[in-house]
């Protein structure tokens, strides 16, 4: 059973690079996230190579996973960072990113976030509101900058082939600016004397199933910006898909790039992949707390839940579940559920899997993106530790420890 070069089953043991996951988990409390930095490095290099023909510069979308060791690994590889809040900017800077290499995106930046980002010298602002342009212009003016790089985020009104919760480019979505609003801004540059509006941004969604909508969005983007030669940069956002099922094939990146390349000639190209960099490098390890058979069903109640990984509850996402040690137990159809008081707290429904017993450990696969990043303290649960296996594949360390009860009440007044 091979998920990728780093995560696979060898002689009945789930391995992360050179290490049996079971050996690491034995030394830790569960639930715990494990990430292969080697796989993350490999994913980054693969994306970089695929977009080489259009000269694409990658800003890793930190919202997918803002673990410090992951950010450092990617920054060392030369990646910039795509941040969507003051908090993500702080984490990126803390991890060693140069302010110039950060793009600040998001449809609801506060005036304080904008002021702070301008003072720090953030490289690009991806803008989604006209009023936001005024705020950024004022912040730039107050520090005497006149060349702040801005990309306008375009809502191309195309429907991406993906889950409705992660589509962002259709007309009714809250994201981006209409073609009309973008033309208005570009027709009146004198309204924003401290800004250099020289980029256009278009991100139509995540886990994109095919290239048709992307190509359509790029064609519409080109049409919009052709009258404005000052627009020299096209930021295509992220959304590159990931295989969540064992053996699933995903659309070829090389094919996508060769299809979009003719439209991008003459432009600087920026990219913001998140999921495709980290998803398949991460697993969430959980322990079976109870086994219950009722209403004709088998329930495995594990110590991980929707508070560590909300994707199944939020998107109906399917994650493979693999025991750390394979058994030849008979296959059963089971429900893998967490302890949280919500009917949606189901990690796997009607899943064919080898029978488990109390104390067995399983890995919830492909959990590196939008896992820990979306973790919450709901039910006053402690957010889990994160462990990284180094790029050498042979050593591991705790990158972020588990929260404590003291920390849970720290902000109570
Ligand atoms: C979420 C998001 C990304 C990253 O998306 P992935 O699907 O994780 O690659 C990039 N850019 C923007 C604007 C986003 O909202």
Coordinates of C-alpha atoms and ligand atoms in Angstrom, one line a residue:
X1 CA 0.0 0.0 0.0
X2 CA 1.8 3.1 -1.3
X3 CA 0.4 6.5 -0.8
X4 CA 3.5 8.3 -2.0
X5 CA 7.2 8.2 -1.8
X6 CA 7.2 9.0 1.9
X7 CA 4.1 7.4 3.3
X8 CA 3.5 3.7 2.6
X9 CA 3.0 0.3 4.2
X10 CA 6.1 -1.9 4.4
X11 CA 5.9 -5.4 5.9
X12 CA 2.6 -4.6 7.6
X13 CA 3.8 -1.4 9.2
X14 CA 2.8 2.1 8.1
X15 CA 6.0 4.1 7.5
X16 CA 6.7 7.8 7.3
X17 CA 9.9 8.0 5.3
X18 CA 12.4 5.6 7.1
X19 CA 10.5 5.4 10.3
X20 CA 7.6 3.2 11.4
X21 CA 4.7 5.4 12.5
X22 CA 4.0 3.0 15.3
X23 CA 7.5 3.6 16.9
X24 CA 6.9 7.3 16.9
X25 CA 3.3 7.1 18.2
X26 CA 4.4 4.9 21.1
X27 CA 6.4 7.8 22.5
X28 CA 3.6 10.4 22.2
X29 CA 0.0 11.0 23.3
X30 CA -2.6 10.7 20.6
X31 CA -4.2 12.3 18.7
X32 CA -1.1 13.7 17.0
X33 CA -0.2 15.0 13.6
X34 CA 2.9 13.7 11.8
X35 CA 4.3 15.4 8.7
X36 CA 7.0 14.3 6.3
X37 CA 9.2 17.4 5.5
X38 CA 10.8 15.3 2.8
X39 CA 7.5 14.8 1.0
X40 CA 6.7 18.6 1.4
X41 CA 10.0 19.5 -0.1
X42 CA 9.3 17.0 -3.0
X43 CA 5.8 18.4 -3.6
X44 CA 7.2 21.9 -3.7
X45 CA 9.9 21.0 -6.1
X46 CA 7.4 19.1 -8.3
X47 CA 5.1 22.1 -8.5
X48 CA 8.0 24.5 -9.1
X49 CA 9.2 22.3 -12.0
X50 CA 5.7 21.9 -13.5
X51 CA 5.2 25.7 -13.6
X52 CA 8.8 26.4 -14.8
X53 CA 7.6 26.8 -18.4
X54 CA 5.6 29.9 -17.4
X55 CA 8.2 31.0 -14.9
X56 CA 5.7 30.6 -12.1
X57 CA 6.9 31.9 -8.7
X58 CA 5.3 30.0 -5.8
X59 CA 3.9 31.6 -2.7
X60 CA 2.9 28.8 -0.4
X61 CA -0.6 29.3 1.0
X62 CA 0.0 29.2 4.7
X63 CA -3.6 28.8 5.5
X64 CA -3.4 25.1 4.5
X65 CA -0.9 24.4 7.3
X66 CA 1.1 27.1 9.1
X67 CA 3.3 24.8 11.2
X68 CA 6.6 26.6 11.8
X69 CA 8.8 23.7 10.6
X70 CA 6.8 23.4 7.4
X71 CA 7.1 27.1 6.8
X72 CA 10.9 27.0 7.4
X73 CA 11.3 24.1 5.1
X74 CA 9.5 25.9 2.3
X75 CA 11.2 29.2 2.9
X76 CA 14.6 27.4 2.7
X77 CA 13.5 26.0 -0.6
X78 CA 12.9 29.6 -1.9
X79 CA 9.1 29.7 -1.6
X80 CA 7.3 33.0 -0.8
X81 CA 4.3 32.9 1.5
X82 CA 0.6 33.7 0.8
X83 CA -0.9 35.0 4.0
X84 CA -4.5 35.8 4.8
X85 CA -4.3 37.5 8.1
X86 CA -2.0 39.5 10.4
X87 CA -1.4 36.2 12.3
X88 CA -0.2 34.4 9.2
X89 CA 2.1 37.2 8.3
X90 CA 3.6 37.1 11.9
X91 CA 4.1 33.3 11.6
X92 CA 5.7 33.7 8.1
X93 CA 8.1 36.4 9.4
X94 CA 8.9 34.3 12.5
X95 CA 9.7 31.4 10.3
X96 CA 12.2 33.6 8.4
X97 CA 10.3 34.8 5.4
X98 CA 11.4 38.1 3.9
X99 CA 8.5 40.6 4.0
X100 CA 9.0 41.3 0.3
X101 CA 8.3 37.6 -0.4
X102 CA 4.9 37.6 1.3
X103 CA 1.6 38.3 -0.4
X104 CA -1.2 39.5 1.8
X105 CA -4.6 38.3 0.6
X106 CA -8.1 38.1 2.1
X107 CA -11.4 39.8 1.6
X108 CA -11.7 41.3 5.0
X109 CA -8.4 42.8 6.0
X110 CA -8.7 45.2 8.9
X111 CA -7.3 48.7 8.8
X112 CA -4.9 47.7 11.6
X113 CA -3.7 44.6 9.6
X114 CA -3.2 46.7 6.5
X115 CA -1.2 49.4 8.4
X116 CA 1.0 46.8 10.0
X117 CA 1.6 44.9 6.8
X118 CA 2.5 48.1 5.0
X119 CA 4.9 49.1 7.7
X120 CA 6.6 45.7 7.5
X121 CA 7.1 46.0 3.8
X122 CA 4.9 43.2 2.6
X123 CA 5.6 42.5 -1.1
X124 CA 2.1 42.3 -2.6
X125 CA -1.4 43.1 -1.5
X126 CA -4.2 41.1 -3.2
X127 CA -7.2 43.3 -3.0
X128 CA -10.9 42.4 -3.0
X129 CA -12.6 45.7 -2.1
X130 CA -12.5 49.3 -3.5
X131 CA -12.5 50.7 0.0
X132 CA -9.5 48.5 0.8
X133 CA -7.6 50.2 -1.9
X134 CA -8.2 53.5 -0.1
X135 CA -7.0 52.1 3.2
X136 CA -3.9 50.6 1.6
X137 CA -3.2 53.9 -0.2
X138 CA -3.5 55.8 3.1
X139 CA -1.2 53.4 4.9
X140 CA 1.3 53.7 2.1
X141 CA 1.1 57.5 2.2
X142 CA 1.7 57.6 5.9
X143 CA 5.0 55.9 5.6
X144 CA 5.9 57.7 2.4
X145 CA 5.8 54.8 0.0
X146 CA 4.6 55.4 -3.5
X147 CA 5.2 52.0 -5.2
X148 CA 3.2 49.5 -3.1
X149 CA 2.5 46.5 -5.3
X150 CA -1.2 45.7 -5.6
X151 CA -3.0 42.9 -7.5
X152 CA -6.8 43.2 -7.9
X153 CA -8.6 39.9 -7.3
X154 CA -10.9 39.2 -10.2
X155 CA -14.1 37.2 -9.8
X156 CA -14.4 35.8 -13.3
X157 CA -17.9 34.3 -12.8
X158 CA -16.9 30.8 -13.8
X159 CA -17.9 27.7 -11.9
X160 CA -15.1 25.4 -10.9
X161 CA -15.5 21.7 -10.9
X162 CA -15.2 21.2 -7.2
X163 CA -17.1 21.0 -3.9
X164 CA -19.4 24.1 -3.5
X165 CA -17.7 25.0 -0.1
X166 CA -14.3 25.4 -1.9
X167 CA -15.5 27.1 -5.1
X168 CA -14.7 30.8 -5.1
X169 CA -14.9 32.1 -8.7
X170 CA -18.6 31.9 -9.4
X171 CA -20.7 35.1 -9.7
X172 CA -22.5 34.7 -6.4
X173 CA -19.3 34.1 -4.4
X174 CA -18.2 36.8 -1.9
X175 CA -14.7 36.7 -3.4
X176 CA -13.0 39.1 -5.7
X177 CA -14.1 42.2 -7.7
X178 CA -16.3 42.2 -10.8
X179 CA -14.8 43.1 -14.1
X180 CA -16.6 46.5 -13.9
X181 CA -15.1 47.3 -10.5
X182 CA -11.6 46.4 -11.7
X183 CA -11.9 48.5 -14.8
X184 CA -13.1 51.4 -12.7
X185 CA -10.1 51.2 -10.4
X186 CA -7.7 50.9 -13.4
X187 CA -9.2 53.9 -15.2
X188 CA -8.6 56.1 -12.2
X189 CA -5.1 55.4 -10.9
X190 CA -4.9 59.0 -9.6
X191 CA -7.2 58.0 -6.8
X192 CA -4.5 55.8 -5.4
X193 CA -1.2 57.8 -5.9
X194 CA 0.8 55.6 -3.5
X195 CA -0.2 52.3 -5.1
X196 CA 1.3 50.5 -8.1
X197 CA -1.6 48.5 -9.3
X198 CA 0.2 46.1 -11.6
X199 CA -1.2 42.7 -10.9
X200 CA -4.4 40.7 -11.4
X201 CA -5.3 37.8 -9.2
X202 CA -7.7 35.0 -10.0
X203 CA -8.3 32.0 -7.8
X204 CA -11.5 30.1 -8.7
X205 CA -11.4 27.4 -6.0
X206 CA -9.6 24.5 -4.4
X207 CA -9.2 20.8 -5.3
X208 CA -9.9 21.7 -9.0
X209 CA -11.0 18.6 -10.9
X210 CA -10.1 19.8 -14.4
X211 CA -8.5 22.7 -16.2
X212 CA -11.5 23.9 -18.2
X213 CA -12.7 26.5 -15.6
X214 CA -9.1 27.6 -15.0
X215 CA -8.6 28.2 -18.8
X216 CA -11.9 30.0 -19.0
X217 CA -10.9 32.2 -16.1
X218 CA -7.6 33.0 -17.6
X219 CA -9.2 33.9 -20.9
X220 CA -11.6 36.3 -19.2
X221 CA -8.7 37.7 -17.1
X222 CA -6.7 38.4 -20.3
X223 CA -9.7 40.1 -21.9
X224 CA -10.1 42.4 -18.9
X225 CA -6.4 43.5 -18.6
X226 CA -5.3 43.8 -22.2
X227 CA -6.2 47.5 -22.3
X228 CA -4.0 48.1 -19.3
X229 CA -0.3 47.3 -20.1
X230 CA 0.7 48.3 -16.6
X231 CA -0.7 45.0 -15.4
X232 CA 2.4 42.8 -15.8
X233 CA 1.6 40.1 -13.2
X234 CA -1.1 37.4 -13.2
X235 CA -1.5 35.5 -9.9
X236 CA -3.3 32.3 -10.5
X237 CA -3.9 31.4 -6.8
X238 CA -3.8 27.8 -5.7
X239 CA -6.3 25.0 -6.0
X240 CA -4.1 22.3 -7.5
X241 CA -5.7 19.0 -6.7
X242 CA -4.6 16.1 -4.4
X243 CA -5.4 12.4 -4.4
X244 CA -7.3 11.6 -1.3
X245 CA -8.1 8.0 -2.3
X246 CA -5.5 5.4 -2.5
X247 CA -4.7 4.9 -6.2
X248 CA -6.7 7.9 -7.4
X249 CA -5.3 9.7 -10.3
X250 CA -5.5 13.5 -10.6
X251 CA -5.3 15.7 -13.6
X252 CA -1.8 16.2 -14.9
X253 CA -0.1 19.5 -13.9
X254 CA 2.2 19.4 -17.0
X255 CA -0.9 19.2 -19.2
X256 CA -2.5 22.1 -17.3
X257 CA 0.6 24.2 -17.7
X258 CA 1.0 23.5 -21.4
X259 CA -2.7 24.5 -21.9
X260 CA -2.4 27.8 -20.0
X261 CA 1.1 28.8 -21.1
X262 CA 0.0 30.5 -24.4
X263 CA -2.3 32.8 -22.4
X264 CA 0.4 33.8 -20.0
X265 CA 3.1 34.8 -22.4
X266 CA 4.6 38.1 -21.5
X267 CA 3.3 38.1 -17.9
X268 CA 5.0 37.4 -14.6
X269 CA 3.1 34.5 -13.1
X270 CA 2.6 33.9 -9.4
X271 CA 1.0 30.9 -7.8
X272 CA -0.4 30.1 -4.3
X273 CA -0.7 26.4 -3.8
X274 CA -1.5 25.1 -0.3
X275 CA -3.1 21.7 -0.4
X276 CA -0.9 20.3 -3.1
X277 CA 2.2 21.1 -1.1
X278 CA 1.2 19.6 2.3
X279 CA -1.9 17.4 2.1
X280 CA -0.4 14.1 1.3
X281 CA 2.6 14.7 3.6
X282 CA 0.5 14.6 6.8
X283 CA -1.3 12.0 8.8
X284 CA -3.3 12.2 12.0
X285 CA -2.7 9.3 14.4
X286 CA -5.6 8.2 16.7
X287 CA -6.2 5.5 19.2
X288 CA -9.3 3.4 19.5
X289 CA -10.9 4.2 22.8
X290 CA -14.1 2.1 22.6
X291 CA -15.8 -0.4 20.3
X292 CA -19.5 -0.4 20.3
X293 CA -22.0 -2.4 18.3
X294 CA -25.5 -1.1 18.0
X295 CA -28.3 -0.6 15.5
X296 CA -26.5 -3.2 13.4
X297 CA -23.4 -1.1 13.1
X298 CA -19.9 -1.2 14.4
X299 CA -18.6 2.1 15.9
X300 CA -14.9 2.7 16.6
X301 CA -14.7 5.6 18.9
X302 CA -11.3 7.1 18.5
X303 CA -9.5 9.9 20.4
X304 CA -9.3 12.2 17.3
X305 CA -12.4 14.1 16.2
X306 CA -13.7 16.9 14.1
X307 CA -11.8 19.3 16.4
X308 CA -8.5 17.9 15.0
X309 CA -9.8 17.3 11.4
X310 CA -13.0 19.0 10.4
X311 CA -12.9 18.2 6.7
X312 CA -15.2 15.1 6.8
X313 CA -17.8 17.1 8.8
X314 CA -17.4 20.3 6.8
X315 CA -17.1 19.0 3.3
X316 CA -18.1 15.4 3.4
X317 CA -14.4 14.8 2.7
X318 CA -13.2 11.2 2.5
X319 CA -9.9 10.3 4.2
X320 CA -8.4 6.8 4.0
X321 CA -7.9 5.2 7.4
X322 CA -5.0 2.8 7.8
X323 CA -4.0 0.9 11.0
X324 CA -0.4 1.6 12.0
X325 CA 0.1 -2.2 12.1
X326 CA -1.8 -4.2 9.4
X327 CA -3.6 -7.3 10.7
X328 CA -5.2 -10.1 8.9
X329 CA -8.4 -9.6 10.9
X330 CA -11.6 -10.1 9.0
X331 CA -12.9 -7.1 7.1
X332 CA -15.9 -5.3 8.6
X333 CA -17.9 -2.3 7.7
X334 CA -17.4 0.3 10.4
X335 CA -18.1 3.8 11.5
X336 CA -15.0 5.7 12.8
X337 CA -16.2 8.5 15.1
X338 CA -14.7 11.0 17.5
X339 CA -15.7 11.8 21.1
X340 CA -17.3 15.2 20.3
X341 CA -20.9 15.8 21.0
X342 CA -22.0 16.3 17.4
X343 CA -23.6 13.8 15.0
X344 CA -21.3 15.2 12.3
X345 CA -18.3 14.0 14.3
X346 CA -17.7 11.1 12.0
X347 CA -14.3 10.5 10.4
X348 CA -15.4 7.6 8.2
X349 CA -18.8 6.3 7.5
X350 CA -19.6 2.7 6.4
X351 CA -15.9 2.0 5.8
X352 CA -14.6 -1.4 4.9
X353 CA -11.7 -2.0 7.1
X354 CA -10.0 -4.8 9.1
X355 CA -11.6 -5.3 12.5
X356 CA -10.0 -3.2 15.3
X357 CA -9.9 -3.5 19.0
X358 CA -9.5 -1.1 21.9
X359 CA -6.0 0.3 22.0
X360 CA -5.3 -0.2 18.3
X361 CA -3.9 2.8 16.5
X362 CA -4.9 4.2 13.1
X363 CA -3.7 6.9 10.8
X364 CA -6.2 9.2 9.1
X365 CA -4.4 9.8 5.8
X366 CA -3.8 12.9 3.7
X367 CA -4.4 15.1 6.6
X368 CA -1.6 17.6 6.1
X369 CA -3.8 20.4 4.6
X370 CA -6.7 22.1 6.3
X371 CA -6.3 19.7 9.3
X372 CA -4.4 21.3 12.2
X373 CA -4.9 24.7 10.5
X374 CA -8.7 24.3 11.1
X375 CA -8.4 22.6 14.5
X376 CA -10.5 24.1 17.3
X377 CA -10.9 23.9 21.0
X378 CA -14.6 22.9 20.7
X379 CA -15.7 20.8 23.7
X380 CA -12.7 22.4 25.4
X381 CA -10.5 19.8 23.7
X382 CA -6.7 20.5 23.6
X383 CA -5.3 21.0 20.1
X384 CA -2.9 18.2 19.3
X385 CA 0.9 18.1 19.0
X386 CA 2.6 18.2 15.6
X387 CA 5.6 16.0 14.8
X388 CA 7.8 16.4 11.8
X389 CA 10.1 13.9 10.2
X390 CA 13.2 15.8 8.9
X391 CA 14.1 16.0 5.2
X392 CA 16.7 13.3 5.9
X393 CA 13.7 11.0 6.4
X394 CA 15.4 9.4 9.4
X395 CA 14.8 11.6 12.5
X396 CA 11.7 13.1 14.0
X397 CA 11.0 15.9 16.5
X398 CA 8.0 17.6 18.1
X399 CA 7.5 20.8 16.2
X400 CA 4.5 22.0 18.2
X401 CA 3.6 20.4 21.5
X402 CA 0.1 19.5 22.6
X403 CA -1.8 22.3 24.3
X404 CA -2.3 22.2 28.1
X405 CA -5.4 22.7 30.3
X406 CA -3.6 25.8 31.7
X407 CA -3.4 27.2 28.2
X408 CA -7.1 26.5 27.6
X409 CA -8.1 28.9 30.4
X410 CA -5.2 31.4 29.9
X411 CA -7.3 34.1 28.3
X412 CA -10.2 33.8 30.8
X413 CA -10.5 37.1 32.8
Ligands
LIG1 C1 -7.2 28.9 -0.2 C2 -6.5 29.7 -1.2 C3 -5.3 29.3 -1.8 C4 -4.7 27.9 -1.6 O1 -5.6 26.9 -2.1 P1 -5.2 25.4 -2.2 O2 -6.4 24.7 -2.7 O3 -4.9 25.0 -0.8 O4 -4.0 25.3 -3.1 C5 -4.6 30.1 -2.6 N1 -5.0 31.3 -2.9 C6 -6.1 31.8 -2.4 C7 -6.6 33.2 -2.7 C8 -6.9 31.1 -1.5 O5 -8.1 31.5 -1.0

